[in-house]
PDB file of C-alpha atoms in Angstrom:
ATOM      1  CA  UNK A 115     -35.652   6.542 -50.321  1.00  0.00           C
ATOM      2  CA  UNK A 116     -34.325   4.805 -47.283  1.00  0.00           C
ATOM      3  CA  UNK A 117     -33.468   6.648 -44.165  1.00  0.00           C
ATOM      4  CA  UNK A 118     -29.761   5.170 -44.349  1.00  0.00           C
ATOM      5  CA  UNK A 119     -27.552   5.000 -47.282  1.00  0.00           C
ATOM      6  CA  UNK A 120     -24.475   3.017 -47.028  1.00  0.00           C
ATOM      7  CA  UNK A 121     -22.292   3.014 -50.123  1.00  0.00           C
ATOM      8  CA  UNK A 122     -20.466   1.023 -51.810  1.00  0.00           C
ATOM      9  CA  UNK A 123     -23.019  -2.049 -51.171  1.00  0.00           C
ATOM     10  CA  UNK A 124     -19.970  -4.676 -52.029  1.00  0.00           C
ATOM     11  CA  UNK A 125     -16.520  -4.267 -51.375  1.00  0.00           C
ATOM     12  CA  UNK A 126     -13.253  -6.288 -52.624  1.00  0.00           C
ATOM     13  CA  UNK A 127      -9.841  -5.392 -51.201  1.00  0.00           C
ATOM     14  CA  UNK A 128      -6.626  -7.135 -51.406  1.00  0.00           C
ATOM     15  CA  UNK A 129      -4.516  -7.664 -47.807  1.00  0.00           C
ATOM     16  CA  UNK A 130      -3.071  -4.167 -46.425  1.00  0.00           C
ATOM     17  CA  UNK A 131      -5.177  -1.822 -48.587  1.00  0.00           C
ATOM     18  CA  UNK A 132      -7.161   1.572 -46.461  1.00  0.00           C
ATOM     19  CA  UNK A 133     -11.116   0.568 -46.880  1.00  0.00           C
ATOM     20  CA  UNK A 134     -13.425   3.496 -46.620  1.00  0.00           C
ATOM     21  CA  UNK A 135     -17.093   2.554 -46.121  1.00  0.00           C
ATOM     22  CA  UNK A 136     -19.811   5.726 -45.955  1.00  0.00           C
ATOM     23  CA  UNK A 137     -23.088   6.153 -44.593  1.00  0.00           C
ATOM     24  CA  UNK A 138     -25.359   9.287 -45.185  1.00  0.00           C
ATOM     25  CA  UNK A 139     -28.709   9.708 -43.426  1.00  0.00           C
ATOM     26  CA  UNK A 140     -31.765  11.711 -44.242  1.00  0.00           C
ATOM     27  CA  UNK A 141     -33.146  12.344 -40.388  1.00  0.00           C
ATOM     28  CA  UNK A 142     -31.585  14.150 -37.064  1.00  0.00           C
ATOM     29  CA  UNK A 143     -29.980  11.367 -34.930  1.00  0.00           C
ATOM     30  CA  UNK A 144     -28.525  11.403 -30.921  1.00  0.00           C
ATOM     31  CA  UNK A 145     -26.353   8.771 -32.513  1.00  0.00           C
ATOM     32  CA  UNK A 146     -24.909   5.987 -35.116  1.00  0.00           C
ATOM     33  CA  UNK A 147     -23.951   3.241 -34.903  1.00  0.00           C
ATOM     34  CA  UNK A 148     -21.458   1.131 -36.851  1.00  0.00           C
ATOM     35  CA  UNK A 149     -22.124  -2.879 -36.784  1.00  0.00           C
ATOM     36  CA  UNK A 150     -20.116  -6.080 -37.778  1.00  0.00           C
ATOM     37  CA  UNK A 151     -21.669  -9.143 -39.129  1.00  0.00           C
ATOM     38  CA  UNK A 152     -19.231 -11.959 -39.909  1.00  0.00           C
ATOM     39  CA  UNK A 153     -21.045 -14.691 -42.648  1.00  0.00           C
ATOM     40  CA  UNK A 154     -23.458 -16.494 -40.800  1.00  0.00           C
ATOM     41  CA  UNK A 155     -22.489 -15.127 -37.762  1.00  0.00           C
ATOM     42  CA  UNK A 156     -24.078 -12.564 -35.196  1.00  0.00           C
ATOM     43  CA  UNK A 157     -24.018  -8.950 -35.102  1.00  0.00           C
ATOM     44  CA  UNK A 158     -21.097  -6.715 -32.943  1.00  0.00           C
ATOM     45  CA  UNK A 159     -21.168  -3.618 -31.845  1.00  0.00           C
ATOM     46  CA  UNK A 160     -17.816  -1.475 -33.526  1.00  0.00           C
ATOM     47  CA  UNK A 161     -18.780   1.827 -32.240  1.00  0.00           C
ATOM     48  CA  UNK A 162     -21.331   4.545 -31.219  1.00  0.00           C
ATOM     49  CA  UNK A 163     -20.889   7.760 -32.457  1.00  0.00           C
ATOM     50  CA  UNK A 164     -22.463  11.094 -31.757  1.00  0.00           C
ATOM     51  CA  UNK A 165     -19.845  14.066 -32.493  1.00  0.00           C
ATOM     52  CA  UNK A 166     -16.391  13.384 -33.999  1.00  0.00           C
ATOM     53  CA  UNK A 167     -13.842  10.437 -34.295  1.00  0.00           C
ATOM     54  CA  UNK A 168     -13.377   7.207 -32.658  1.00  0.00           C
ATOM     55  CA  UNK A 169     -10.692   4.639 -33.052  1.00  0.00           C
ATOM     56  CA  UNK A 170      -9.938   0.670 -32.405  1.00  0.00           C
ATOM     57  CA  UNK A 171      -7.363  -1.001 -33.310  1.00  0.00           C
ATOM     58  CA  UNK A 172      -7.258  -0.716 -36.913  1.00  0.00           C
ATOM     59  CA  UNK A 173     -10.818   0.857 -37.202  1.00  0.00           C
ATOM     60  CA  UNK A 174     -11.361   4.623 -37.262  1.00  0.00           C
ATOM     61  CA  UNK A 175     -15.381   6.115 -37.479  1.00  0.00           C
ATOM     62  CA  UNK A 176     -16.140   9.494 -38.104  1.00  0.00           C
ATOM     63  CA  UNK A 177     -19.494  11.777 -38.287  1.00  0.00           C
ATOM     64  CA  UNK A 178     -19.996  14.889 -39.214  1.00  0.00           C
ATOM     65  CA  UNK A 179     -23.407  15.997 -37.991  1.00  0.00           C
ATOM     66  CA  UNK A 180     -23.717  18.798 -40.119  1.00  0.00           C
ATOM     67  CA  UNK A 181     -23.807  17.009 -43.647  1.00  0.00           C
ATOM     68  CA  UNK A 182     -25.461  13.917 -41.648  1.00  0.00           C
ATOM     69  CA  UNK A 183     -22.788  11.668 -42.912  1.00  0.00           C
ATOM     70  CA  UNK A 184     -20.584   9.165 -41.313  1.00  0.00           C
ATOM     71  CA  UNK A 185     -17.046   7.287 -42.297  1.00  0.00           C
ATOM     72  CA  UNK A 186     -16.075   3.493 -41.391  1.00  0.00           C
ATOM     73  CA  UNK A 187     -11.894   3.009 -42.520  1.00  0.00           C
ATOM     74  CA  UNK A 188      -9.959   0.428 -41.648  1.00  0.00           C
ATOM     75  CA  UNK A 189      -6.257   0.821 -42.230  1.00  0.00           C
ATOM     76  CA  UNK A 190      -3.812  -2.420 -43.271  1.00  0.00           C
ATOM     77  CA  UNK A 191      -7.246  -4.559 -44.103  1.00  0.00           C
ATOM     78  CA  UNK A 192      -6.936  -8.262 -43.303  1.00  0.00           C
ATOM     79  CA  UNK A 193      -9.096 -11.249 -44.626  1.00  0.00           C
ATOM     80  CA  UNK A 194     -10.590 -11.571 -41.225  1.00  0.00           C
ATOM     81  CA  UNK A 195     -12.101  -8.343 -41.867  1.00  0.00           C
ATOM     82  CA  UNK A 196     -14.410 -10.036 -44.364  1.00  0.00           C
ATOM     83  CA  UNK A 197     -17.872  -9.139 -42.943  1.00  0.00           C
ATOM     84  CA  UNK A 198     -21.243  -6.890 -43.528  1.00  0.00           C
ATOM     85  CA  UNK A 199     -20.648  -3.843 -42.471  1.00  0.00           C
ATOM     86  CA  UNK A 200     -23.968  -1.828 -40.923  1.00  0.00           C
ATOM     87  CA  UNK A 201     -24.261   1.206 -40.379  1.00  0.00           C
ATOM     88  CA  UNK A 202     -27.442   2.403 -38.135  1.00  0.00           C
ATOM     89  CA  UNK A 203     -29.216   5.605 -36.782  1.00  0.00           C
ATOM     90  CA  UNK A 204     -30.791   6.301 -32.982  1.00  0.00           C
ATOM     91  CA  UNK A 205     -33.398   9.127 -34.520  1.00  0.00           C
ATOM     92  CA  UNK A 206     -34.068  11.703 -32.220  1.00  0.00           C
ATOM     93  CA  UNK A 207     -36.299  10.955 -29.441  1.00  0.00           C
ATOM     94  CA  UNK A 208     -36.733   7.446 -30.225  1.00  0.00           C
ATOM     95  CA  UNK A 209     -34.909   6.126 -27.218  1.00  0.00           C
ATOM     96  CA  UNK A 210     -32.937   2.953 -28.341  1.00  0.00           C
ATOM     97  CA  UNK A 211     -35.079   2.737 -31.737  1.00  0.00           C
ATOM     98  CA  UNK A 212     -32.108   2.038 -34.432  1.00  0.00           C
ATOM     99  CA  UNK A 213     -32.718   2.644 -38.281  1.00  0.00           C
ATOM    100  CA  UNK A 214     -30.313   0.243 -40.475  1.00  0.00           C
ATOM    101  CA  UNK A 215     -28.675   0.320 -43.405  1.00  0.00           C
ATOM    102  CA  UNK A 216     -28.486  -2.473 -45.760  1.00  0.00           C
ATOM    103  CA  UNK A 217     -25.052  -3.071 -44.884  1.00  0.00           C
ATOM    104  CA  UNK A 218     -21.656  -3.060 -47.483  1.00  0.00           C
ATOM    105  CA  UNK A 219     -20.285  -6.440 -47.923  1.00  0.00           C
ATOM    106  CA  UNK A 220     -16.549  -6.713 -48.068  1.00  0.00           C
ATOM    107  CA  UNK A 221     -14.138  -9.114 -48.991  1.00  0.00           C
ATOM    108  CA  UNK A 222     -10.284  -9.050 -48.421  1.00  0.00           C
ATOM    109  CA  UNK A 223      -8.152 -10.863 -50.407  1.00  0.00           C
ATOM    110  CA  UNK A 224      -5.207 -12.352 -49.775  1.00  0.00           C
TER     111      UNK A 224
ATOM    112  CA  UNK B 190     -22.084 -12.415 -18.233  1.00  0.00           C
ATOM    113  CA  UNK B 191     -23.801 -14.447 -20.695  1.00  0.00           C
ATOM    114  CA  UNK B 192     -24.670 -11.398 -23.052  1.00  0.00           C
ATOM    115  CA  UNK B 193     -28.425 -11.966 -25.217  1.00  0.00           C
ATOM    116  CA  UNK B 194     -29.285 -15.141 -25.411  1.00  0.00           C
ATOM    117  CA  UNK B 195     -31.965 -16.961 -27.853  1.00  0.00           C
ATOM    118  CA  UNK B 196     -33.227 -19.651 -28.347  1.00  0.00           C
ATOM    119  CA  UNK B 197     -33.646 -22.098 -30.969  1.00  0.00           C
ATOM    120  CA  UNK B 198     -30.915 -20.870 -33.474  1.00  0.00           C
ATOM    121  CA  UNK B 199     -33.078 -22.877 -36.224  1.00  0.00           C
ATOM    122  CA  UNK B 200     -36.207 -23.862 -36.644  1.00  0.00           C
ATOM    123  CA  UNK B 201     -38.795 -24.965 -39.564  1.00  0.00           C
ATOM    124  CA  UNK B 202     -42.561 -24.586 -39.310  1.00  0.00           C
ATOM    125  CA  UNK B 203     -45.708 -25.063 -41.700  1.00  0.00           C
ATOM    126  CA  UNK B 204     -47.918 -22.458 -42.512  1.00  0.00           C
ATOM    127  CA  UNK B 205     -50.557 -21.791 -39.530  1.00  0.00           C
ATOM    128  CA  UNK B 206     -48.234 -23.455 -36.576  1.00  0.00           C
ATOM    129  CA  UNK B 207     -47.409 -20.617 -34.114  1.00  0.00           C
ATOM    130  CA  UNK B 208     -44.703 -20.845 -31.777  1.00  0.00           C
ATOM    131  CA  UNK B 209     -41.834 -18.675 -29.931  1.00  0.00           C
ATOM    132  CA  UNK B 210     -38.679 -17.258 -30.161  1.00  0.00           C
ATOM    133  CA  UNK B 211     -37.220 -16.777 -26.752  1.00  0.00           C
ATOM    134  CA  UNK B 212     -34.868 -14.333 -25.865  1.00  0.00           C
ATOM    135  CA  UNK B 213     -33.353 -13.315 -22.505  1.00  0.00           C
ATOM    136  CA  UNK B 214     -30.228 -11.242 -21.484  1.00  0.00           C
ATOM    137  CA  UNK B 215     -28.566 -10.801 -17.963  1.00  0.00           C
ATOM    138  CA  UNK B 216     -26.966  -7.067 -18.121  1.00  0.00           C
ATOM    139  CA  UNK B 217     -30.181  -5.850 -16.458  1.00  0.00           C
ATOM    140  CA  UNK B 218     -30.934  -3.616 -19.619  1.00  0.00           C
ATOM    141  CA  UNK B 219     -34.109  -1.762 -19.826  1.00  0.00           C
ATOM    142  CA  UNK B 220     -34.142  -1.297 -23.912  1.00  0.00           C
ATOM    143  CA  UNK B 221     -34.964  -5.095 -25.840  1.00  0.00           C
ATOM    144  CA  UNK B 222     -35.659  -5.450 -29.286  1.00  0.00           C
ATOM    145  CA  UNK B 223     -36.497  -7.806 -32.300  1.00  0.00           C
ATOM    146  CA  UNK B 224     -35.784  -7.360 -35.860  1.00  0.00           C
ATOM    147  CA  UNK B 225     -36.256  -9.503 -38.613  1.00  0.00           C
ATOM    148  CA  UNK B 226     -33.200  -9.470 -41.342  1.00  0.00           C
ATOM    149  CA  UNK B 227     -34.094 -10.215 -45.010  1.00  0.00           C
ATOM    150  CA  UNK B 228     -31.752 -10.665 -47.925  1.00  0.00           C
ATOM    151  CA  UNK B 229     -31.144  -6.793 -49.477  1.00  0.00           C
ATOM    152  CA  UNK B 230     -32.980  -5.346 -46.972  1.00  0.00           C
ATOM    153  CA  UNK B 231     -31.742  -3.375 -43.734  1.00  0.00           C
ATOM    154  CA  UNK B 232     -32.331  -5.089 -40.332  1.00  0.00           C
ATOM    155  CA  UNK B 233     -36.328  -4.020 -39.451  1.00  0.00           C
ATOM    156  CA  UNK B 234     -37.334  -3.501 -36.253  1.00  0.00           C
ATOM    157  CA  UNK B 235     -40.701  -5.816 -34.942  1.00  0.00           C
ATOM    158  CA  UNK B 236     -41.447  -4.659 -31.680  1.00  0.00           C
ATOM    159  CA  UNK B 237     -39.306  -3.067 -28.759  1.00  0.00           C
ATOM    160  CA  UNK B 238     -39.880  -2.865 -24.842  1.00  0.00           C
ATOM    161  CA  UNK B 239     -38.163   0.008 -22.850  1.00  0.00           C
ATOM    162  CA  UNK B 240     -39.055  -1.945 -19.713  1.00  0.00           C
ATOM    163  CA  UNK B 241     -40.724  -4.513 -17.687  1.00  0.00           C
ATOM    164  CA  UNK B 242     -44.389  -4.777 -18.903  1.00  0.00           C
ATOM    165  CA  UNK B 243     -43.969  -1.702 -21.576  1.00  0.00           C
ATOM    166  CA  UNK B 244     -43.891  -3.096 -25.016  1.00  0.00           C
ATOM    167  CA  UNK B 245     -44.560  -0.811 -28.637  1.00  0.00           C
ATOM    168  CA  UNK B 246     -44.630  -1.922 -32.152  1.00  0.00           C
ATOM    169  CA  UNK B 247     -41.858  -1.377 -34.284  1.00  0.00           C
ATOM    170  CA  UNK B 248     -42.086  -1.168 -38.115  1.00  0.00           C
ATOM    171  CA  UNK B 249     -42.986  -4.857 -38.917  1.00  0.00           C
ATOM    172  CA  UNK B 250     -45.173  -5.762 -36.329  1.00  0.00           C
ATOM    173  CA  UNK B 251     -48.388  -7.663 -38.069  1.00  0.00           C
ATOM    174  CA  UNK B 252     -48.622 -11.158 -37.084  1.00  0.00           C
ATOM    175  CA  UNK B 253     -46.266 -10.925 -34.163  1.00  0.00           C
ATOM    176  CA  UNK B 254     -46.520 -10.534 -29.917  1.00  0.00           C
ATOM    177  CA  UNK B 255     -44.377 -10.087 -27.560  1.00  0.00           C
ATOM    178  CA  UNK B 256     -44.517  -9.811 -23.611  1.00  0.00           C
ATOM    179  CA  UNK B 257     -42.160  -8.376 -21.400  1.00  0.00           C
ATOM    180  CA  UNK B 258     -42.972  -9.372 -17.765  1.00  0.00           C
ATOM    181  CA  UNK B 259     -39.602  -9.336 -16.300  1.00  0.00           C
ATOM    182  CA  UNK B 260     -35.997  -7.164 -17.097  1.00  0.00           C
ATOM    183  CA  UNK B 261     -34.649 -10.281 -18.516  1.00  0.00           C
ATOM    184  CA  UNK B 262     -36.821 -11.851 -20.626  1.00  0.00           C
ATOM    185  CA  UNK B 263     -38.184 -10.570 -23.932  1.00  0.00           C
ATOM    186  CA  UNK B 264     -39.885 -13.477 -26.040  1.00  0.00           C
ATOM    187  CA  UNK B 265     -41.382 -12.763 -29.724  1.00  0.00           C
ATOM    188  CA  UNK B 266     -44.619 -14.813 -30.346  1.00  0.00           C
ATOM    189  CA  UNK B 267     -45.669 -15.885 -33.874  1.00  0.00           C
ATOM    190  CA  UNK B 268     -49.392 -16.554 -33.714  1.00  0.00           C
ATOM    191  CA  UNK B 269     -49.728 -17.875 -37.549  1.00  0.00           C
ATOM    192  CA  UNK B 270     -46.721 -18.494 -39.641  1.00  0.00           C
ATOM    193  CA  UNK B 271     -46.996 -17.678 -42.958  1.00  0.00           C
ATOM    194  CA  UNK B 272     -43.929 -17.941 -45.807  1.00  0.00           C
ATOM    195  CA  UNK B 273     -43.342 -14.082 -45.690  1.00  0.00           C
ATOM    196  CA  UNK B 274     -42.317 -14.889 -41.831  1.00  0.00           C
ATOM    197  CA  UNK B 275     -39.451 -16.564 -43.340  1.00  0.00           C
ATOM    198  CA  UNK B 276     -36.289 -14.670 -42.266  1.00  0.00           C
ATOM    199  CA  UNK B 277     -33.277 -14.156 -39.884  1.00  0.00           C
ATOM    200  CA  UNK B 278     -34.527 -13.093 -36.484  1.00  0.00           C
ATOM    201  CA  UNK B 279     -32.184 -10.912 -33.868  1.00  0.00           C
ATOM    202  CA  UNK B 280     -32.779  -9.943 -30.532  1.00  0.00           C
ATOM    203  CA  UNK B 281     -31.252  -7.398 -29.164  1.00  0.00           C
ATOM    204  CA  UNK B 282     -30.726  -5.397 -25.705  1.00  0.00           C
ATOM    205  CA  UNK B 283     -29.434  -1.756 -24.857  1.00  0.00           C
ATOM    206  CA  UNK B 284     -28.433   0.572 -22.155  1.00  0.00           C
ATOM    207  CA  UNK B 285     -29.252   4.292 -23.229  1.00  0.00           C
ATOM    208  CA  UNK B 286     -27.910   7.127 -20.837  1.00  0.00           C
ATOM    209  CA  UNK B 287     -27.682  10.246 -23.012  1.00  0.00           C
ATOM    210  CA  UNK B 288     -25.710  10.024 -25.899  1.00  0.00           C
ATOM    211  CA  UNK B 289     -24.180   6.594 -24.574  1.00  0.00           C
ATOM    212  CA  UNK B 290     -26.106   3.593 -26.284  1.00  0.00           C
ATOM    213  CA  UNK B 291     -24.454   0.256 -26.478  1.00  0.00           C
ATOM    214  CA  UNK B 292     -26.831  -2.473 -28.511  1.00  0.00           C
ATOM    215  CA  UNK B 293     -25.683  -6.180 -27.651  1.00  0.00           C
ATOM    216  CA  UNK B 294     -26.839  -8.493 -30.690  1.00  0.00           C
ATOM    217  CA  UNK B 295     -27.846 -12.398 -29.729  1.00  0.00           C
ATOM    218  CA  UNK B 296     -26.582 -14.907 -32.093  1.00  0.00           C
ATOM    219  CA  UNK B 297     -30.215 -14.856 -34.224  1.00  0.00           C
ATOM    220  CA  UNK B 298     -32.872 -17.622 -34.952  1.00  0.00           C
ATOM    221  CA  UNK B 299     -32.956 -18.709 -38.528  1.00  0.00           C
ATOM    222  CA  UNK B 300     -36.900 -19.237 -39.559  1.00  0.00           C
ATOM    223  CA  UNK B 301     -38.342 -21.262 -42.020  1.00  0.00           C
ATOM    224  CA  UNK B 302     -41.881 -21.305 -42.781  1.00  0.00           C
ATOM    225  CA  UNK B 303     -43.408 -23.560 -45.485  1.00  0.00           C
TER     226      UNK B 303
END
């Protein structure tokens, strides 16, 4: 069983629908991290999380420590949020050591 | 600020040719990293440095070196390519300070080995 599960693995959404992606982990972290990867493109940072909520724009994260499980939404999807999705753990006391996810492909149609 | 840089962003070699993937980054970060990404698989970490001349294995390290003699530079040596060294290949550089951890992604080398 990996360390990260992100669920669902694929994604298909039409323009302006909410998008929930989740991520559960198995170890005690100091944080997650939640990644973007546009099709053959690089990686980008969305956020770091170690307690709580953080929002961007039209992005919103969430953790909750306690049941080791972490949210990704994006409100009013567009296509251009078409990407991989990763979510990824700092374990504790690994310094900048990251465990991944295999990522949740979506798709948003117009 | 040019972020992570690598370099060559694609490149085929034959099995038993070595060569090496450079990387470099100019945010004066102590934390670099490779990882190798495979189709259905999570991103898997090679080997890491947490500063000049301190290097570790990561979870995939067999038939890979790396060398980190200055802040900026982080390069990831392939000493024998074989097929299964076929992949995606990210570098990647952080700046940890508590629970603060920002991880800056370079644009990836895409490896073929036949």
């Amino acid at each position: 069983k990996n360390e990260v599960e992100q669920s669902p693995q694929n994604l298909t959404a039409q323009e302006g629908e909410f998008i929930t992606i989740n991520c559960s982990y198995s170890v005690g972290i100091s944080a997650l991290h939640w990644l973007q990867q546009h099709p053959g493109g690089g990686i980008v940072s969305l956020f770091m999380l170690s307690s709580g909520k953080k929002k961007h724009g039209r992005l919103i994260a969430t953790i909750n420590i306690q049941e080791k499980h972490s949210s990704l939404h994006i409100t009013a999807s567009h296509p251009r949020d078409s990407a991989v999705y990763i979510c990824a753990v700092r374990p504790t006391g690994t310094a900048s050591k990251l465990t991944f996810g295999t990522g949740t492909r979506l798709q948003v149609t117009l | 600020n040019a972020g992570v840089t690598q370099t060559p962003k694609f490149q085929v070699l034959k099995t038993g040719q070595s060569m090496t993937l450079q990387c470099a980054q100019d945010m004066n970060h102590e934390y670099m990293s490779w990882y190798r990404q495979d189709p259905g698989m999570g991103l898997r970490l090679i080997h890491y440095s947490v500063g000049a001349g301190i290097t570790d294995q990561g979870e995939v390290p067999n038939g890979y070196n790396v060398s980190r003699s200055t802040t900026e530079d982080f390069p990831l040596r392939l000493l024998s390519a074989a097929p299964s060294q076929t992949s995606v290949y990210f570098c990647a550089s952080s700046y940890v300070a508590g629970y603060t951890d920002t991880q800056y992604f370079g644009p990836g080398t895409r490896l073929t080995v036949l």
